[in-house]
Coordinates of C-alpha atoms in Angstrom, one line a residue:
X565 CA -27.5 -33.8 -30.9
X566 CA -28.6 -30.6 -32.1
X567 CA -24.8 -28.6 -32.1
X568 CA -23.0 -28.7 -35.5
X569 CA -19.7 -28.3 -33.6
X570 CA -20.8 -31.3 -31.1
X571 CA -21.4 -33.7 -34.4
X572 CA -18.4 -32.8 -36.0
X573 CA -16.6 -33.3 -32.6
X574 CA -18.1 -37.1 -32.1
X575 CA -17.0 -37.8 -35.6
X576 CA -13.6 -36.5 -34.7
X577 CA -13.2 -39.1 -31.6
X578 CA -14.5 -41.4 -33.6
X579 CA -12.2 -41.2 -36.5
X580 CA -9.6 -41.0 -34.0
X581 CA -10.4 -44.6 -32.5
X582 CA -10.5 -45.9 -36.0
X583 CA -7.0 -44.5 -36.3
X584 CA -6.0 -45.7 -33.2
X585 CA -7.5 -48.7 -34.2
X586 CA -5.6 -49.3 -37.3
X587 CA -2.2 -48.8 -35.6
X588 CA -2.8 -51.6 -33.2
X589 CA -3.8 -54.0 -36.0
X590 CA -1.3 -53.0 -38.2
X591 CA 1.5 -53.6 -35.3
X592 CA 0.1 -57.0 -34.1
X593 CA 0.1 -57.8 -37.9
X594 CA 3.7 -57.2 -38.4
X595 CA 4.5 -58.6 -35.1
X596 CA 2.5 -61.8 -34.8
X597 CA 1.5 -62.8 -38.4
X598 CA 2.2 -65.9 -39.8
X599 CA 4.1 -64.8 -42.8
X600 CA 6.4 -62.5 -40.5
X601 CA 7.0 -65.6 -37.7
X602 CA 8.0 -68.0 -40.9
X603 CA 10.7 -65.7 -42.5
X604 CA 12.2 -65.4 -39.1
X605 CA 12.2 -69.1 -38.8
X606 CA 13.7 -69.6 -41.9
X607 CA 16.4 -67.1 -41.5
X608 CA 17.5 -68.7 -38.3
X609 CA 17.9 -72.4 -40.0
X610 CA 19.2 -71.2 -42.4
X611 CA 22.2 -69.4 -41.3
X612 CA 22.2 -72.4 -38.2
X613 CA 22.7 -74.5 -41.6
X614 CA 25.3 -72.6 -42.5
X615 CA 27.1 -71.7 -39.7
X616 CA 27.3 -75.7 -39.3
X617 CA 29.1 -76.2 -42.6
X618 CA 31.6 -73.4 -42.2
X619 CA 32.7 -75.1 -38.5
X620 CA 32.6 -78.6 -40.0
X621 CA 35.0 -76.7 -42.8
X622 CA 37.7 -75.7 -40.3
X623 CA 37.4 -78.2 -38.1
X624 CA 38.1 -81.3 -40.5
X625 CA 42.0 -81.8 -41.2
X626 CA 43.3 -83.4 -44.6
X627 CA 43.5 -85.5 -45.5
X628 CA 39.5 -86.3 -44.4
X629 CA 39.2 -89.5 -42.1
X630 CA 37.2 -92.3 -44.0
X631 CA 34.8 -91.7 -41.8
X632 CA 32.9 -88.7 -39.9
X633 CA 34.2 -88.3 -36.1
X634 CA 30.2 -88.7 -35.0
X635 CA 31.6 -86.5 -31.2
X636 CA 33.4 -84.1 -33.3
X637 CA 30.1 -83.9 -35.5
X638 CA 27.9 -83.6 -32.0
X639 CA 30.2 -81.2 -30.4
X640 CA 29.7 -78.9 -33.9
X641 CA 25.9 -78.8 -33.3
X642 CA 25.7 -78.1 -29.9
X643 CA 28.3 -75.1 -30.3
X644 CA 26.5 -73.8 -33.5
X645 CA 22.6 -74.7 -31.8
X646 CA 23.0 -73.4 -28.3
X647 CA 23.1 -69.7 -30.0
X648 CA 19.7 -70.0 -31.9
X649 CA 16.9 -70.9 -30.0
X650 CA 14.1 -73.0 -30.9
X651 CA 16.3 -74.1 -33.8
X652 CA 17.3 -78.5 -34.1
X653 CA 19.5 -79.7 -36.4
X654 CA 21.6 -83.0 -36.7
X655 CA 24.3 -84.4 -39.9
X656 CA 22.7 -86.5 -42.3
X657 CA 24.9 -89.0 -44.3
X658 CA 23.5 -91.7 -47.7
X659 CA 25.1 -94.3 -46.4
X660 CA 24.6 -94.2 -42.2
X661 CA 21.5 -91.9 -41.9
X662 CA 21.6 -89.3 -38.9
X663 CA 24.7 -89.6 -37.7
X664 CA 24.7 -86.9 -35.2
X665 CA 21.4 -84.5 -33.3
X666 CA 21.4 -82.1 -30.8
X667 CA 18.5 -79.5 -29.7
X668 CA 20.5 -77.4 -26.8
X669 CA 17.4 -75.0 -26.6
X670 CA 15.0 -77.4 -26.0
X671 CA 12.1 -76.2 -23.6
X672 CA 11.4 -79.9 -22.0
X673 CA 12.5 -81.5 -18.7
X674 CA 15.1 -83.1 -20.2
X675 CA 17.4 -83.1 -22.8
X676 CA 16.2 -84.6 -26.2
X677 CA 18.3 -87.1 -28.2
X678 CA 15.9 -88.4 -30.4
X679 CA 15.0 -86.9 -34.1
X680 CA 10.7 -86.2 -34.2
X681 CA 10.2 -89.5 -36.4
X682 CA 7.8 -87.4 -38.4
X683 CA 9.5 -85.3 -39.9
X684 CA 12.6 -87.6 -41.3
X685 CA 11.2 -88.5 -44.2
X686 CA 11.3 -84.9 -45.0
X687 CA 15.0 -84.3 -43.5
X688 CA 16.3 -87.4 -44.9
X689 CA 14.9 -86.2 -48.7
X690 CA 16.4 -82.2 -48.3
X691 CA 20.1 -83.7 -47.0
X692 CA 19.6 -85.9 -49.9
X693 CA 19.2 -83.2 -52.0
X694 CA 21.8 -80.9 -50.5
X695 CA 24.4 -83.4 -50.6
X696 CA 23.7 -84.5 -54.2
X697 CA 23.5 -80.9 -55.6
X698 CA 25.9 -79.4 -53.1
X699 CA 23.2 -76.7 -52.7
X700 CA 21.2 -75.6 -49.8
X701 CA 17.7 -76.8 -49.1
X702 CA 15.3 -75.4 -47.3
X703 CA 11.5 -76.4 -47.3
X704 CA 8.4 -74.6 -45.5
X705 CA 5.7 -77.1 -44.4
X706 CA 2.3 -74.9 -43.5
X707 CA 0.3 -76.9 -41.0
X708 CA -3.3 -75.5 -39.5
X709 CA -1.8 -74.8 -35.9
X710 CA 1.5 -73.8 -37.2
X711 CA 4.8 -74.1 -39.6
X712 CA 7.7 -76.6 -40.1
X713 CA 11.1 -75.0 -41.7
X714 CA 13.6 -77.2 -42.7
X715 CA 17.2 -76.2 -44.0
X716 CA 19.9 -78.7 -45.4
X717 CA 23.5 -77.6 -46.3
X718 CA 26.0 -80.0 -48.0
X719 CA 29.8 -80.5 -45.3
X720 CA 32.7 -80.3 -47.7
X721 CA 33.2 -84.2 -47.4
X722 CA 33.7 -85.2 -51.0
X723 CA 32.5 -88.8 -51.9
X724 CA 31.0 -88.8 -48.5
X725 CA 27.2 -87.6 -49.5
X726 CA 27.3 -85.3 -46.0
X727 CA 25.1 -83.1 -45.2
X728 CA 24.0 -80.7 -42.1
X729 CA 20.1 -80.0 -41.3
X730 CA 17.9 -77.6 -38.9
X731 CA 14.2 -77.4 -38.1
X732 CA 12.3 -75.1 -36.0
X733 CA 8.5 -74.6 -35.6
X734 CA 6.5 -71.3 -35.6
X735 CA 4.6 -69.8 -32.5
X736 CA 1.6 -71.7 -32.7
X737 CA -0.5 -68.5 -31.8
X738 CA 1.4 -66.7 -35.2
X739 CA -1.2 -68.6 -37.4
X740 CA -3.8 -68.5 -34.2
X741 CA -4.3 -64.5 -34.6
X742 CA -5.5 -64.9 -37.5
X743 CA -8.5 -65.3 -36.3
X744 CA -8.3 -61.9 -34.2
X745 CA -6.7 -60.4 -37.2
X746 CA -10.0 -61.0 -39.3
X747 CA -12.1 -60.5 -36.6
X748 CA -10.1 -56.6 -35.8
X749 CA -10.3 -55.9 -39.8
X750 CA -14.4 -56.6 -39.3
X751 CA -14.4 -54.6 -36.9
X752 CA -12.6 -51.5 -38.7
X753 CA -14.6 -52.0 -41.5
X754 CA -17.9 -51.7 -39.6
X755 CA -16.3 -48.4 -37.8
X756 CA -14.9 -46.9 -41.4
X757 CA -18.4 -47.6 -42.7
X758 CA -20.5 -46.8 -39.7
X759 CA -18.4 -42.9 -39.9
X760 CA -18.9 -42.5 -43.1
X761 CA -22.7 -42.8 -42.9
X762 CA -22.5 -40.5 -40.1
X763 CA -20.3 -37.8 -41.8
X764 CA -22.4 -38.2 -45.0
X765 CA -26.0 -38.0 -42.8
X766 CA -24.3 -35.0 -41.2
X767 CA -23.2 -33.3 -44.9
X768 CA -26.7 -34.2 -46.4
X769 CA -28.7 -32.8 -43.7
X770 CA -26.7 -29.2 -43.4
X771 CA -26.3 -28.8 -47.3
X772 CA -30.6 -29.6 -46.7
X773 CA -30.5 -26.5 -44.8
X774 CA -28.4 -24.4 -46.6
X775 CA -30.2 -25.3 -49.8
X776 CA -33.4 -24.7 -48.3
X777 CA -32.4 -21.1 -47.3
X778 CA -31.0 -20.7 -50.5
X779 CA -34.5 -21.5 -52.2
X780 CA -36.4 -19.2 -50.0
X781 CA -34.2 -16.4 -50.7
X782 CA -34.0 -16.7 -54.4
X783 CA -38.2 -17.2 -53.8
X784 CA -38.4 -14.0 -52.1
X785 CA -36.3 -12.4 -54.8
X786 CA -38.2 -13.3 -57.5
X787 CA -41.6 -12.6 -56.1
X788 CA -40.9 -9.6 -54.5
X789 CA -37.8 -8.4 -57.1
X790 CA -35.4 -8.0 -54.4
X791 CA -37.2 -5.2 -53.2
X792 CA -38.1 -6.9 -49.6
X793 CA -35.7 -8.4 -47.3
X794 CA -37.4 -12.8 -46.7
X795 CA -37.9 -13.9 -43.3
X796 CA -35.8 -17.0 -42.8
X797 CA -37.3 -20.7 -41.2
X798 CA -35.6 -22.0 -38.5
X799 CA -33.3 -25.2 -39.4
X800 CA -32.9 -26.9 -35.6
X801 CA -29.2 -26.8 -36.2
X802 CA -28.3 -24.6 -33.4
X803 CA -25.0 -23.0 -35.9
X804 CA -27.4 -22.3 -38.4
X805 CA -30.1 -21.2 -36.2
X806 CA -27.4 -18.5 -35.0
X807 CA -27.3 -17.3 -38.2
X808 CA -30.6 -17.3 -39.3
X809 CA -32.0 -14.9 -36.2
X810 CA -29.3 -12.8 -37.1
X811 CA -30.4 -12.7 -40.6
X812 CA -34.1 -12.1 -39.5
X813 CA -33.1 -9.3 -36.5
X814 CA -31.4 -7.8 -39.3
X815 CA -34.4 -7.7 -41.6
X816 CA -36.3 -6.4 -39.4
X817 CA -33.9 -3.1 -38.6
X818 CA -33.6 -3.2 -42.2
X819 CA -37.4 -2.6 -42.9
X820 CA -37.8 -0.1 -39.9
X821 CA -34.8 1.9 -41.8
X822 CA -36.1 1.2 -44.8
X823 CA -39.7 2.7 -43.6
X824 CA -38.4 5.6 -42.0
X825 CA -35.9 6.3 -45.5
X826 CA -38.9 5.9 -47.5
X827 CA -40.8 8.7 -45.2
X828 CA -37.9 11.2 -45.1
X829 CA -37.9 10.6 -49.0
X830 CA -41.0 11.4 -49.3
X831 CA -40.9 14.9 -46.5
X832 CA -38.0 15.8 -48.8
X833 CA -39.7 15.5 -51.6
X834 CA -42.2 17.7 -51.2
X835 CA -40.2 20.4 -49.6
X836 CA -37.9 20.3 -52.7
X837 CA -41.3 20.9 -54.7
X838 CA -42.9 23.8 -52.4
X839 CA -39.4 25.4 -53.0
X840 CA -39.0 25.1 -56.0
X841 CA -43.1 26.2 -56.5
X842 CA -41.7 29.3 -54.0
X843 CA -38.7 30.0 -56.4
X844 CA -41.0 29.6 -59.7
X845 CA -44.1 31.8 -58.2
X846 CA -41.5 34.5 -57.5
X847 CA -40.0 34.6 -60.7
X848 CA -43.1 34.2 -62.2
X849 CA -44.6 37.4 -60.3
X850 CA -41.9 39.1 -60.9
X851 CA -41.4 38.7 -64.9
X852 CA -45.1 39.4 -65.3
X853 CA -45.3 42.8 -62.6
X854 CA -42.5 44.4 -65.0
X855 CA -44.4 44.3 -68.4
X856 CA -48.0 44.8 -66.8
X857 CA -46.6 47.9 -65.1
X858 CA -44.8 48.9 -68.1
X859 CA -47.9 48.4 -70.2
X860 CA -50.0 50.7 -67.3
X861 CA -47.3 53.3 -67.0
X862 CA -47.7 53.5 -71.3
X863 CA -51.5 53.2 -71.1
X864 CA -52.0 56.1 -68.4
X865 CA -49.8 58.6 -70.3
X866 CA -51.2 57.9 -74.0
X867 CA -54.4 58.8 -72.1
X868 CA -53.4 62.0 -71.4
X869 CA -51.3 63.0 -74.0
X870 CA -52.6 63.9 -77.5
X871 CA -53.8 61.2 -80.1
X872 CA -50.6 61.6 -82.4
X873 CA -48.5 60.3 -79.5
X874 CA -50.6 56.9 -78.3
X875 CA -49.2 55.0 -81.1
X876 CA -46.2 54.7 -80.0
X877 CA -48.0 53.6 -76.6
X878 CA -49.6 51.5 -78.2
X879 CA -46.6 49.8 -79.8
X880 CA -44.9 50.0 -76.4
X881 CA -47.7 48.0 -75.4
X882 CA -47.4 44.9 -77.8
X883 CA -43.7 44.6 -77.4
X884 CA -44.6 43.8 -73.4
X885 CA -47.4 41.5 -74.8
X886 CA -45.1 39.7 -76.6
X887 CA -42.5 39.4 -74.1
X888 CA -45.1 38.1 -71.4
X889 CA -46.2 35.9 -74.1
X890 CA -42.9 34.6 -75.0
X891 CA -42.2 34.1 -71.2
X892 CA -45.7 31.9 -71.6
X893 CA -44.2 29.9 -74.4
X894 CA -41.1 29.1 -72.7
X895 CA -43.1 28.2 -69.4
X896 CA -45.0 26.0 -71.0
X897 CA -42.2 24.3 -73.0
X898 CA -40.7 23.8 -69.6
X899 CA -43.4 22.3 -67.8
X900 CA -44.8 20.1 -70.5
X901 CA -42.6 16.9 -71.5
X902 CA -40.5 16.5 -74.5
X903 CA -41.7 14.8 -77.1
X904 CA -38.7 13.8 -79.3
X905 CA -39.0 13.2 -83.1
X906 CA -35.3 11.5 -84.0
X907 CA -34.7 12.3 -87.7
X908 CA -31.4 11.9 -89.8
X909 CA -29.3 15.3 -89.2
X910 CA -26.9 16.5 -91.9
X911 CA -24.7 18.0 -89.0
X912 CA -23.0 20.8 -90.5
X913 CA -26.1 21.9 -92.4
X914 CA -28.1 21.9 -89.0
X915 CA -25.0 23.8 -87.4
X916 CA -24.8 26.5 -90.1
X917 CA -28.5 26.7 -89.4
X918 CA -27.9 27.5 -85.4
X919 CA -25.3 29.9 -86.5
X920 CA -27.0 31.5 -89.4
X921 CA -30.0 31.9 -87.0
X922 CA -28.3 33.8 -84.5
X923 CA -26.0 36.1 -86.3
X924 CA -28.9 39.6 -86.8
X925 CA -28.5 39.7 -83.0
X926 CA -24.9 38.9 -82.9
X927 CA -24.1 41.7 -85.4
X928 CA -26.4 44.1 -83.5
X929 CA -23.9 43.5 -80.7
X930 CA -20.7 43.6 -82.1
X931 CA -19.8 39.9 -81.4
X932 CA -18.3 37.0 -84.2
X933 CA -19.8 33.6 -84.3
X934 CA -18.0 31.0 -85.7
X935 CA -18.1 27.4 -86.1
X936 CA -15.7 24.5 -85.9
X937 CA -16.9 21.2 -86.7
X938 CA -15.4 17.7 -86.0
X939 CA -18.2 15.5 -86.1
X940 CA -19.4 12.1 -88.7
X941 CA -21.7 13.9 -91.8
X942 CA -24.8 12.9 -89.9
X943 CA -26.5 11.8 -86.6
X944 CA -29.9 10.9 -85.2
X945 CA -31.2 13.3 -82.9
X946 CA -34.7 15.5 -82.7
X947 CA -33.4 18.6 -85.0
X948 CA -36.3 20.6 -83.7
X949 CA -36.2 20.4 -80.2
X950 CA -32.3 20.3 -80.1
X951 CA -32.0 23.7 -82.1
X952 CA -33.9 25.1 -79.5
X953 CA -31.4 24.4 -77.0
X954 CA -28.6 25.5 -78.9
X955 CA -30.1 28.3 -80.0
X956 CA -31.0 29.7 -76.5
X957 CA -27.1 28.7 -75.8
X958 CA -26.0 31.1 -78.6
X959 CA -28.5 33.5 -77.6
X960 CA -27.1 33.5 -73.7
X961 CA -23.4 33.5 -75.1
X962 CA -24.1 36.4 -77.6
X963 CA -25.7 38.6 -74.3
X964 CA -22.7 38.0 -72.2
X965 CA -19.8 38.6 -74.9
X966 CA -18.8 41.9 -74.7
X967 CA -18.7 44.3 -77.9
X968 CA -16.4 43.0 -80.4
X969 CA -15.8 39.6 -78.3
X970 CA -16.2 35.7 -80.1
X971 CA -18.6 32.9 -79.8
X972 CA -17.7 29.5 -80.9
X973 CA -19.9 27.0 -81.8
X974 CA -18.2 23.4 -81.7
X975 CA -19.0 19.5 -82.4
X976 CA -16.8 17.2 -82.3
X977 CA -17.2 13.5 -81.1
X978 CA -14.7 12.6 -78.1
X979 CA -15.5 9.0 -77.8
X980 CA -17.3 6.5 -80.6
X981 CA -20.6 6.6 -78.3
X982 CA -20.6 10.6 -77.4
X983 CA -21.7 13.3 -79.4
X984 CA -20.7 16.8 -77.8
X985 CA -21.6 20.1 -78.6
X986 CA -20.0 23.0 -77.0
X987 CA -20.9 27.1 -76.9
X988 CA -17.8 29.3 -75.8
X989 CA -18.0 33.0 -75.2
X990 CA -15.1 34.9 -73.8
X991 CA -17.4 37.3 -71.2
X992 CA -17.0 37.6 -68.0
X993 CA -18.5 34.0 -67.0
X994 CA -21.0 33.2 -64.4
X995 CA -20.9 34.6 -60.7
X996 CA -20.1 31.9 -58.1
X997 CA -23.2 32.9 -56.4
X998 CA -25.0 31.6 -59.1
X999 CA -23.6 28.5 -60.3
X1000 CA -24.9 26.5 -58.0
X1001 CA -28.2 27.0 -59.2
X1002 CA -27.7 27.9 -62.6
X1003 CA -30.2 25.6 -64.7
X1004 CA -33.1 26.2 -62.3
X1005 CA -35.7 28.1 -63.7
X1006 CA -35.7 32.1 -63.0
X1007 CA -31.8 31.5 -62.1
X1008 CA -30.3 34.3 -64.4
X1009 CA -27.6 37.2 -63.8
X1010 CA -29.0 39.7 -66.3
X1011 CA -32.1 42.2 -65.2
X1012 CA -34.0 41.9 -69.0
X1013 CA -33.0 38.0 -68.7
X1014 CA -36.1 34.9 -67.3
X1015 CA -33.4 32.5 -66.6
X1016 CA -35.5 29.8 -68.5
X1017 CA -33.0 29.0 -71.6
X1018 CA -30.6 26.9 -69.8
X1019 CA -33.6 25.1 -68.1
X1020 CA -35.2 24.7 -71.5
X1021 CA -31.7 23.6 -73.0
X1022 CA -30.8 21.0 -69.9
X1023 CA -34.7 19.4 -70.0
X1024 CA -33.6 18.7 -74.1
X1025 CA -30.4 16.8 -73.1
X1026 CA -32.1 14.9 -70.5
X1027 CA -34.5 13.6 -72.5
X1028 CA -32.2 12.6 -75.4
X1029 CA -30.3 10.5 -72.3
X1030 CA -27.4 13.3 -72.1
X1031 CA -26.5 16.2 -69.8
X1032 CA -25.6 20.0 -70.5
X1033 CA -22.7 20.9 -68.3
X1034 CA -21.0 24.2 -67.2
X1035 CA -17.5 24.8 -67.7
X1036 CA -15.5 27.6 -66.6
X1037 CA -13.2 29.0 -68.7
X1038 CA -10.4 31.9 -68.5
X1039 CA -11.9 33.9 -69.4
X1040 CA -15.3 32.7 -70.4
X1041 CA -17.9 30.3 -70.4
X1042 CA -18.4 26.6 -71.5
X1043 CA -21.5 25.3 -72.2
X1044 CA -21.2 21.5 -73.4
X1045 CA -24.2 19.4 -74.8
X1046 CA -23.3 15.7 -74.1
X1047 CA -25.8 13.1 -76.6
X1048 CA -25.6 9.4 -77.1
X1049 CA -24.0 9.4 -80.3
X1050 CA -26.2 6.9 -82.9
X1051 CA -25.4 7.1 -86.5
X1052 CA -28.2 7.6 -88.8

């Protein structure tokens, strides 16, 4: 049996005949067992007994005769008998013995007169007893086939030593199933134990299977660090079985996307770098065209003109040598990675630095720099490579302020693990057109401008694990260096 659900199904019937079971035995315990049949047996002599005594009571007239009317006595038991089956009984005096016996119920052929000879000793000694005490009696005599109850009650007959008696006998078959009774609770026990086996082999087996799936999956995980999906064995539990071709059709759609993810990747990849090789190579031409043609247009007319005027040709010249080599320096800062050398930073030295740096140009254009600074004393950070971002932030602010406008340089420190540094400007902020790709290389508004700065400036937060973002202001610009703040 191969089906989870058909397993658990048996076990179900099967428990269900154990309940079933159970009932039956615990019924035919109540209603055949020996204890049960010998309280009901005693109950009924007893109140027989009693039921004797109280009719004997009302019956006699005072004052009492000297001795006991033995018709009146007879005519008592067969009145009280005849209402309790199986039930004998008789009066008992010290002095005459049985003086009266009657057994109305009785089964046989005839009618019975006589008391069972074996069983006077035992009446003669609980009448005894009951008339002496002037207490009721009653004794339970447990044979192998079955039980004798006797009850004795004293008769209000003072001086007289009278006293009223009953018997009965169990079902001989009460003490009989007991036999069957052992022989059903085997049985149970045999079924109880025989189910649990079977449930427990059926537990052990599936958590077998689970656990075995679990191993190979934590296998494949630490062999191929999660980065492959496991093919699953088959367990031959057709549930489980279910699940585990699931499992392994899903793999393999998983790998085919996976493989075809993995290509696109790749295709996209290399169209981002041809574009972006596209972009460079154009801005690229196009910053050196300008200088070279500059320098031609210079070179052609100090060639014609007279020797006091190529000097200033000449110097015309270098200044476009310098820019192209400036635009060389910043290419190759760009392309090459960044080397960081962390160092303990006196902030607000290193920020009067930035500011001190960039004020000749900021006073050739009629815009105030000033400083505001939040920040712990010091920080660890690369001061070299992280002035040349700000710098080129307070260089692009100072361009786009307008004549008599204000560029803030700020620190402060908005959470215990961030160090942020922030260049406003209040110009006219950047077009929408070019926001988008405004720290690409060559992505700049301004015609004498390479748009490399902000690539420069973003390539230094990435590589001390932050990001330079751009926030519009109104009016204005935001530029905000975000570090991992680390005390020195």
């Amino acid at each position: 049996m191969k089906s989870l659900r058909g397993q658990l199904l048996f076990f179900w019937v099967l428990l269900f005949g154990m309940c079933a079971a159970l009932a039956v035995v615990m019924v035919t315990l109540y209603r055949s067992s020996a204890g049960a049949q010998v309280a009901v047996g005693r109950g009924a002599t007893e109140q027989s007994c009693r039921a004797i005594a109280a009719r004997y009571a009302r019956s006699t007239t005072a004052p009492a005769p000297a001795q006991p009317q033995v018709d009146l006595l007879q005519v008592l038991l067969q009145l009280v008998l005849i209402e309790a089956p199986h039930v004998e009984g008789g009066v008992w005096q010290a002095a005459g013995g049985q003086l009266a016996y009657a057994y109305p119920t009785y089964e046989g052929s005839g009618v019975k007169r006589d008391v069972p000879s074996a069983e006077q000793p035992l009446i003669a000694e609980l009448a005894q007893l009951a008339a002496r005490t002037q207490q009721p009696q009653t004794d339970v005599v447990r044979g192998n086939r079955e039980a004798l109850i006797v009850s004795a009650c004293p008769l209000a007959a003072p001086g007289k030593d009278l006293a009223a008696w009953t018997m009965t006998r169990t079902n001989g078959g009460a003490l009989a199933a007991q036999d069957s009774l052992r022989t059903g609770l085997g049985v149970l026990l045999l079924l109880v134990l025989a189910s649990g086996l079977w449930l427990g082999f059926i537990l052990l087996r599936g958590l077998r299977h689970v656990q075995r799936l679990e191993n190979r999956l934590a296998q494949a995980q630490a062999d191929t660090d999660g980065s492959a999906v496991p093919e699953l064995p088959r367990t031959g539990v057709r549930e489980l079985d279910r699940i585990v071709d699931g499992f392994n059709h899903y793999r393999l759609r998983f790998e085919e996307a996976r493989a075809h993810l993995r290509a696109t990747a790749q295709q996209r990849s290399r169209d981002q770098r041809l574009a972006a090789l596209g972009r460079m190579t154009g801005g690229i031409a196009h910053e050196i065209r300008n200088p070279i043609a500059t320098m031609r247009l210079k070179a052609e007319n100090a060639l014609a003109a007279a020797p006091e005027r190529q000097g200033a040709a000449l110097q015309a010249i270098v200044g476009q040598i310098d820019r192209l080599d400036g635009l060389v320096q910043s290419l190759l800062a760009l392309v090459q990675p960044v080397t960081l050398a962390p160092a303990d930073v006196v902030l607000h030295r290193w920020l009067d630095e930035r500011v001190a740096a960039v004020a000749p140009k900021a006073h050739a254009a009629g815009v105030q720099v000033t400083l505001q600074h939040e920040t712990p004393a010091s920080a660890l950070f690369d001061p070299v490579h992280l002035a040349r971002a700000v710098d080129n932030l307070l260089d692009n602010a100072v361009r786009h302020a307008p004549r008599g406008g204000h560029v803030v340089l700020s620190a402060l420190q908005p959470d215990v693990h961030t160090l942020s540094i922030r260049v406003d400007d209040d110009g006219p902020g950047v077009p929408e057109t070019l926001q988008a790709s405004l720290f690409e290389p060559f992505a700049t508004g301004r015609a004498d401008g390479t748009g490399l700065g902000l690539a420069l400036a973003r390539e230094v937060a990435l590589a001390h694990g932050g990001e330079l973002h751009h926030v519009p202001l109104a009016p204005g610009t935001r530029f905000e260096l975000e570090l991992p703040w680390r005390i020195s």
